[in-house]
Amino acid sequence: MHLADGHKTAFRTHQGLFEFMVMPFGLTNVSSTFQALMNEILKPFIRKFVLVFFDDILVFSSSWAYHLQHVRAVFDVLRANHLALKRSKCSFGKETVAYLGHVIGADVVAMDKNKVAAVEAWPCPRTVKALRGFLGLTGYYRKFVKGYGAVAAPLTALLKKEAFSWTPEAEQAFGALKQALTTAPVLQLPDFTKRFYVDCDASGSGFGAVLHQGDGAVAFFSRAIAPYHAKLPAYERELIGLVKAVKNWRPYLWGRAFTVCMDHYSLKFILDQRLTTIPQHTWVTKLFGYDLTVEYRSGKLNTVADALSRRDEDTPSACALSAPSFELYDTLREEQLAASGNCWFSGLGVLRRMLLGKTCWNSSPPILQCSSRTRCLLGRGEMLSTVLWAASTTEGRSKERRLRNKVASGSHGAATEERESSLVSGICLFP
């Protein structure tokens, strides 16, 4: 700490007032301040032979002679700025080194075995907080796992509000994710003198892509597809998957020529063809500035990217069969038997009120409300039909009045004949 800033860290205890002599990491903005300090003093060396993340300084060299010179240069800068190193936390002259959870070698990068062991011993999450911690640890190594997004999708869905319910599907995804991390492949370090290749594919369940340079994979990319993207045509899904993969690997691809391999032939001319919708223009503009060439590759040859996008894809299942229900028929029949001699007209009045949008709760038992274009008619004997008819029209109401007058005059037989003739042809509907 600077002597003039010591009072800013003062705190009081039972033994008196104390001030920090060195900057503690528990104070606000200390982390960003220390990182800014390291970036400032090591600025001439960063990304040439030095990488620094807070207090982790990685010095890399192409030969032993260069390495000695680079280490001496770093020591001189630290000594000039009054920064000290702890010997027990340092390692020198290693061909492989553990750095930020990875094991970095001359040509490859792998996961830290201690982190993998922690994943293997992780207990089954019983709370959202425990599940979020597990996904946070595994998500740090998602570039090592094929189809990470699809494998972790059942667990990610449990993070929604009031959606945590540990099911057999979640247990299976939990075990599959641990197994995928323990058997993850070793990735190749990128060689920026070679051309990059991006193999990408999209399906109804997700996006998948692989970044490589002709031999081993450099990184994997996988994302579960959003619900509103799943309904889009295959052309737009493939385009969105391409854009997401390229944006994810921007540090590798920006300013360099690279090739994209896809199994959708029309996207081969993506930069020359005419676009028809605004979303297509939006996604294509995100590719401006990249020097890419799109090549068509058959789906059976694009196996890795296709598997990343389709892993754990839901298989079609048989739909439940429905059957018509005749509860309304029984209700009307009971009302007919319980009503008086003019039951037809009382039932017809109830139905007409239903068709006009009025709820008939005064009937016993109650009758459900129907739409204004549906009329239930009682046929001869115990026959019951459901036909399309405009019951709310003037013609329907006038027929009802004529039938009431005929019954009042004693012409019950004529009323029955006219009632039967009033049935119109239509499409039978079942509730």
XYZ file of C-alpha atoms in Angstrom:
431
model
C 0.000 0.000 0.000
C 1.143 3.551 -0.673
C 1.872 5.365 2.564
C -0.555 8.146 1.667
C -3.393 5.631 1.140
C -2.902 3.536 4.261
C -5.606 5.341 6.232
C -8.191 4.286 3.618
C -7.886 0.678 4.805
C -8.132 1.439 8.547
C -10.321 -0.763 10.750
C -10.917 -0.778 14.492
C -10.525 -3.764 16.841
C -10.451 -4.297 20.618
C -6.696 -3.722 20.521
C -6.928 -0.443 18.640
C -6.853 0.995 15.118
C -5.011 -0.915 12.377
C -4.078 -0.173 8.781
C -3.004 -2.515 5.953
C 0.625 -2.346 4.852
C -0.067 -4.462 1.735
C -3.183 -4.387 -0.391
C -5.719 -7.087 0.665
C -7.892 -8.789 -1.949
C -10.987 -8.474 0.228
C -11.534 -4.784 -0.500
C -13.711 -3.358 -3.248
C -12.006 -2.931 -6.662
C -8.779 -4.486 -5.393
C -8.849 -7.259 -7.985
C -9.221 -4.919 -10.947
C -6.622 -2.558 -9.493
C -4.054 -5.326 -9.092
C -4.775 -6.667 -12.591
C -4.312 -3.189 -14.018
C -0.977 -2.945 -12.179
C 0.279 -6.244 -13.624
C -0.840 -5.277 -17.126
C 0.959 -1.965 -16.837
C 4.337 -3.189 -15.615
C 4.418 -6.271 -17.897
C 2.951 -4.516 -20.918
C 6.100 -4.900 -23.117
C 6.069 -8.710 -22.616
C 2.361 -9.660 -22.590
C 1.339 -12.050 -25.384
C 4.949 -12.199 -26.567
C 6.302 -14.539 -23.910
C 4.179 -13.668 -20.855
C 0.545 -14.285 -19.826
C -0.737 -12.859 -16.564
C -3.988 -13.311 -14.659
C -3.945 -11.485 -11.328
C -1.025 -13.066 -9.454
C -0.507 -15.991 -11.912
C 2.350 -15.180 -14.304
C 3.081 -17.670 -17.087
C 6.380 -17.335 -18.977
C 6.640 -19.440 -22.158
C 9.509 -19.750 -24.631
C 10.451 -21.730 -27.715
C 13.874 -22.783 -26.395
C 15.762 -23.067 -23.143
C 18.124 -20.182 -23.950
C 15.235 -17.834 -24.720
C 13.440 -18.997 -21.589
C 16.306 -17.948 -19.325
C 16.337 -14.512 -20.903
C 12.557 -14.123 -20.552
C 12.525 -15.177 -16.890
C 15.338 -12.718 -16.081
C 13.438 -9.888 -17.798
C 10.318 -10.628 -15.722
C 12.339 -10.757 -12.495
C 13.909 -7.389 -13.258
C 10.513 -5.761 -13.792
C 9.073 -7.214 -10.575
C 12.127 -6.100 -8.558
C 11.934 -2.594 -10.010
C 8.281 -2.292 -8.902
C 8.916 -3.761 -5.409
C 6.861 -6.921 -6.015
C 7.924 -10.190 -4.357
C 7.304 -13.838 -5.302
C 6.699 -16.759 -2.955
C 9.114 -19.565 -3.795
C 6.818 -22.397 -2.667
C 4.187 -21.310 -5.202
C 6.569 -21.013 -8.157
C 7.839 -23.646 -10.603
C 10.596 -23.210 -13.198
C 11.824 -25.109 -16.244
C 8.680 -27.269 -16.688
C 7.601 -28.795 -20.007
C 4.009 -28.984 -18.779
C 2.449 -26.633 -16.265
C -0.941 -26.332 -14.570
C -2.385 -22.917 -15.305
C -5.937 -21.691 -14.548
C -7.359 -25.196 -14.308
C -5.627 -26.490 -17.448
C -2.522 -28.525 -18.064
C -0.564 -26.835 -20.852
C 2.183 -28.639 -22.725
C 4.267 -28.058 -25.820
C 1.518 -28.985 -28.306
C -1.591 -29.902 -26.310
C -3.885 -28.569 -23.594
C -5.892 -30.788 -21.237
C -8.026 -30.502 -18.135
C -6.460 -30.412 -14.703
C -6.696 -33.875 -13.132
C -7.526 -32.375 -9.738
C -10.563 -30.626 -11.225
C -11.649 -33.827 -12.945
C -11.381 -35.706 -9.660
C -13.543 -33.051 -8.002
C -16.204 -33.568 -10.674
C -16.122 -37.354 -10.224
C -16.624 -37.014 -6.459
C -19.371 -34.387 -6.749
C -22.458 -35.538 -4.778
C -25.925 -35.532 -6.296
C -27.253 -31.940 -6.108
C -30.321 -31.513 -3.903
C -30.709 -27.732 -4.179
C -30.562 -25.179 -6.978
C -27.423 -23.643 -5.424
C -25.592 -26.995 -5.473
C -26.680 -27.642 -9.062
C -25.524 -24.187 -10.124
C -22.113 -24.859 -8.591
C -21.772 -28.151 -10.455
C -22.753 -26.609 -13.793
C -20.363 -23.723 -13.167
C -17.441 -26.099 -12.683
C -18.283 -28.311 -15.652
C -19.115 -25.340 -17.880
C -15.551 -24.094 -17.511
C -14.433 -27.171 -19.495
C -17.267 -27.210 -22.035
C -14.849 -26.751 -24.946
C -13.416 -30.200 -24.146
C -16.783 -32.009 -24.278
C -18.638 -32.983 -27.419
C -22.217 -31.790 -27.246
C -21.930 -30.227 -23.803
C -25.029 -28.075 -24.319
C -27.218 -31.050 -25.225
C -25.859 -33.224 -22.395
C -26.411 -30.529 -19.753
C -29.798 -29.344 -21.102
C -31.921 -31.381 -18.601
C -29.873 -29.949 -15.716
C -29.969 -26.394 -17.050
C -33.767 -26.597 -17.255
C -33.887 -27.198 -13.491
C -32.405 -23.734 -12.852
C -35.650 -22.039 -13.880
C -37.841 -20.503 -11.234
C -39.680 -23.158 -9.215
C -38.617 -25.848 -11.690
C -36.153 -27.827 -9.545
C -37.350 -31.419 -9.355
C -34.733 -34.156 -9.444
C -36.077 -36.682 -11.942
C -34.599 -39.848 -13.484
C -33.811 -37.787 -16.615
C -31.823 -35.324 -14.498
C -29.986 -38.172 -12.775
C -29.095 -39.661 -16.148
C -27.845 -36.292 -17.444
C -25.826 -35.800 -14.235
C -24.047 -39.129 -14.727
C -23.562 -38.572 -18.457
C -21.963 -35.175 -17.858
C -19.525 -36.561 -15.283
C -18.642 -39.409 -17.644
C -18.107 -36.985 -20.546
C -15.700 -34.856 -18.507
C -13.654 -37.796 -17.269
C -13.220 -39.117 -20.821
C -12.754 -35.744 -22.543
C -10.198 -35.726 -25.378
C -6.960 -33.784 -25.329
C -7.223 -30.659 -27.477
C -4.548 -29.453 -29.847
C -2.967 -26.040 -29.452
C -3.718 -23.778 -32.438
C -1.024 -23.101 -35.005
C -1.726 -19.653 -36.429
C 0.438 -20.336 -39.458
C -2.093 -22.958 -40.668
C -5.624 -22.547 -41.978
C -8.565 -23.060 -39.601
C -11.580 -25.230 -40.468
C -15.010 -24.968 -38.858
C -17.369 -27.952 -39.209
C -20.844 -26.903 -38.065
C -24.328 -28.369 -38.164
C -27.772 -27.558 -36.751
C -30.759 -29.742 -35.959
C -34.088 -29.397 -34.227
C -32.445 -29.764 -30.800
C -29.212 -27.743 -30.946
C -26.167 -26.289 -32.706
C -22.812 -28.055 -32.892
C -19.395 -27.170 -34.327
C -15.755 -28.273 -34.265
C -12.710 -26.061 -34.789
C -9.670 -27.886 -36.172
C -6.700 -27.507 -38.481
C -6.873 -30.796 -40.308
C -5.715 -33.170 -37.555
C -6.928 -32.957 -33.940
C -9.707 -30.764 -32.606
C -8.805 -27.342 -31.228
C -12.178 -26.727 -29.535
C -15.788 -27.925 -29.501
C -18.914 -25.783 -29.560
C -22.439 -26.865 -28.644
C -25.571 -24.938 -27.692
C -29.147 -26.042 -27.086
C -31.512 -24.459 -29.589
C -33.947 -21.815 -28.354
C -37.677 -22.649 -28.673
C -38.316 -19.850 -31.165
C -35.335 -20.991 -33.294
C -36.577 -24.593 -33.388
C -39.589 -23.508 -35.462
C -37.493 -21.849 -38.163
C -36.722 -23.480 -41.527
C -33.584 -25.588 -41.861
C -31.869 -22.840 -43.883
C -32.166 -20.266 -41.105
C -31.233 -22.759 -38.359
C -28.043 -23.674 -40.212
C -27.273 -19.979 -40.732
C -27.752 -19.188 -37.027
C -25.530 -22.130 -36.040
C -22.812 -20.880 -38.405
C -22.925 -17.346 -36.995
C -22.874 -18.528 -33.369
C -19.851 -20.776 -33.978
C -17.888 -18.071 -35.803
C -18.635 -15.464 -33.119
C -17.603 -17.921 -30.399
C -14.186 -18.456 -32.005
C -13.614 -14.863 -33.056
C -10.115 -14.656 -31.426
C -8.985 -17.540 -33.639
C -10.701 -16.514 -36.894
C -10.704 -12.728 -37.055
C -8.220 -11.397 -39.623
C -7.452 -14.870 -41.012
C -8.849 -16.850 -43.908
C -10.773 -19.941 -42.787
C -13.126 -22.535 -44.240
C -16.603 -23.470 -43.027
C -17.894 -26.950 -43.877
C -21.689 -27.465 -43.796
C -24.206 -30.037 -45.011
C -26.655 -27.400 -46.335
C -25.850 -26.759 -49.991
C -27.624 -23.395 -50.393
C -25.441 -21.809 -47.676
C -22.438 -22.329 -49.931
C -23.505 -19.112 -51.677
C -24.506 -17.235 -48.531
C -22.542 -14.083 -49.405
C -23.786 -13.949 -53.015
C -27.428 -15.046 -52.891
C -30.479 -12.858 -52.439
C -31.883 -12.762 -48.909
C -35.671 -12.668 -48.481
C -36.325 -11.894 -44.800
C -35.111 -9.323 -42.286
C -33.755 -11.982 -39.826
C -31.600 -13.397 -42.623
C -30.121 -9.954 -43.265
C -29.505 -9.550 -39.522
C -27.585 -12.814 -39.178
C -25.573 -12.412 -42.391
C -24.379 -8.931 -41.389
C -22.727 -10.504 -38.346
C -20.343 -12.285 -40.739
C -19.121 -9.076 -42.365
C -15.391 -8.608 -41.839
C -14.577 -12.329 -41.727
C -12.580 -13.906 -44.541
C -14.524 -17.170 -44.796
C -15.170 -19.711 -47.505
C -18.198 -22.002 -47.212
C -17.885 -25.548 -48.556
C -20.611 -28.149 -48.870
C -20.011 -31.456 -47.138
C -22.520 -34.284 -47.067
C -24.095 -35.032 -43.681
C -22.623 -38.535 -43.536
C -19.135 -37.001 -43.884
C -19.785 -34.224 -41.368
C -20.187 -36.746 -38.544
C -18.710 -34.890 -35.558
C -20.648 -31.650 -35.955
C -23.824 -33.579 -36.781
C -23.471 -35.629 -33.585
C -22.888 -32.479 -31.503
C -26.157 -30.952 -32.719
C -28.284 -34.109 -32.426
C -27.085 -35.672 -29.197
C -29.991 -36.533 -26.857
C -32.463 -35.443 -29.510
C -36.001 -36.352 -28.536
C -37.375 -39.329 -30.462
C -40.948 -39.279 -31.785
C -43.504 -40.801 -29.453
C -47.021 -42.038 -30.041
C -49.755 -39.516 -29.364
C -52.671 -40.315 -27.092
C -55.904 -41.213 -28.862
C -59.079 -39.357 -27.995
C -62.633 -40.659 -28.089
C -65.957 -38.819 -28.248
C -67.810 -38.209 -24.999
C -71.611 -38.324 -24.805
C -72.157 -36.838 -21.368
C -74.063 -33.909 -22.879
C -76.423 -36.365 -24.597
C -77.224 -38.091 -21.311
C -77.808 -34.747 -19.629
C -80.293 -33.654 -22.280
C -82.073 -37.001 -22.181
C -82.478 -36.755 -18.407
C -83.861 -33.244 -18.769
C -86.353 -34.475 -21.365
C -87.642 -37.234 -19.078
C -87.887 -34.919 -16.071
C -89.623 -32.086 -17.906
C -93.325 -31.717 -18.743
C -95.097 -32.425 -22.033
C -93.526 -29.433 -23.714
C -90.064 -30.687 -22.886
C -88.947 -30.166 -26.443
C -89.534 -26.435 -26.223
C -88.005 -26.017 -22.782
C -84.923 -27.953 -23.931
C -84.800 -25.928 -27.133
C -84.978 -22.694 -25.163
C -82.077 -23.824 -22.970
C -80.015 -24.717 -26.039
C -80.836 -21.437 -27.754
C -79.692 -19.492 -24.690
C -76.498 -21.559 -24.713
C -75.932 -20.737 -28.385
C -76.485 -17.056 -27.709
C -73.651 -17.141 -25.150
C -75.769 -17.286 -21.965
C -74.735 -19.734 -19.252
C -77.624 -21.990 -18.193
C -76.899 -22.696 -14.537
C -80.603 -22.772 -13.587
C -81.137 -26.111 -15.301
C -80.730 -29.286 -13.270
C -78.176 -30.638 -13.864
C -76.262 -27.633 -15.321
C -75.505 -27.673 -19.056
C -72.158 -26.538 -20.435
C -72.028 -23.408 -22.553
C -71.699 -23.931 -26.323
C -70.502 -21.689 -29.139
C -72.894 -19.523 -31.103
C -72.679 -21.763 -34.205
C -73.547 -25.098 -32.577
C -77.104 -26.407 -31.932
C -77.995 -29.688 -30.219
C -81.349 -31.074 -31.461
C -83.453 -33.866 -30.037
C -84.576 -36.307 -32.722
C -87.389 -38.907 -32.806
C -87.371 -41.267 -29.854
C -83.948 -41.355 -28.246
C -81.934 -40.203 -31.259
C -79.750 -37.174 -30.610
C -77.812 -35.274 -33.286
C -75.375 -32.415 -33.203
C -75.389 -30.266 -36.343
C -74.186 -26.867 -37.428
C -77.035 -24.355 -37.362
C -77.420 -20.634 -36.822
C -79.747 -20.770 -33.836
C -79.498 -17.093 -33.163
C -81.041 -16.169 -36.567
C -84.556 -14.871 -37.097
C -85.536 -18.095 -38.894
C -84.665 -20.225 -35.887
C -86.645 -18.117 -33.452
C -89.707 -17.990 -35.727
C -89.755 -21.813 -36.024
C -89.717 -22.086 -32.243
C -92.689 -19.750 -31.922
C -94.716 -21.690 -34.529
C -94.064 -24.977 -32.730
C -95.194 -23.465 -29.396
C -98.445 -22.244 -30.990
C -99.209 -25.657 -32.509
C -98.716 -27.431 -29.198
C -100.961 -24.886 -27.475
C -103.698 -25.627 -30.066
C -103.340 -29.393 -29.629
C -101.518 -30.168 -32.933
C -98.759 -32.193 -31.284
C -98.316 -34.529 -34.246
C -97.865 -31.704 -36.723
C -95.414 -30.059 -34.366
C -93.374 -33.266 -34.236
C -93.256 -33.514 -38.047
C -92.177 -29.891 -38.386
C -89.632 -30.389 -35.638
C -88.081 -33.289 -37.550
C -88.127 -31.353 -40.807
C -86.324 -28.495 -39.084
C -83.177 -30.635 -38.746
C -80.693 -29.313 -41.281
C -77.796 -31.160 -42.863
C -74.426 -30.519 -41.341
C -71.227 -31.954 -39.986
C -71.600 -34.081 -36.848
C -69.667 -32.650 -33.915
C -68.631 -34.531 -30.796
C -67.785 -32.858 -27.481
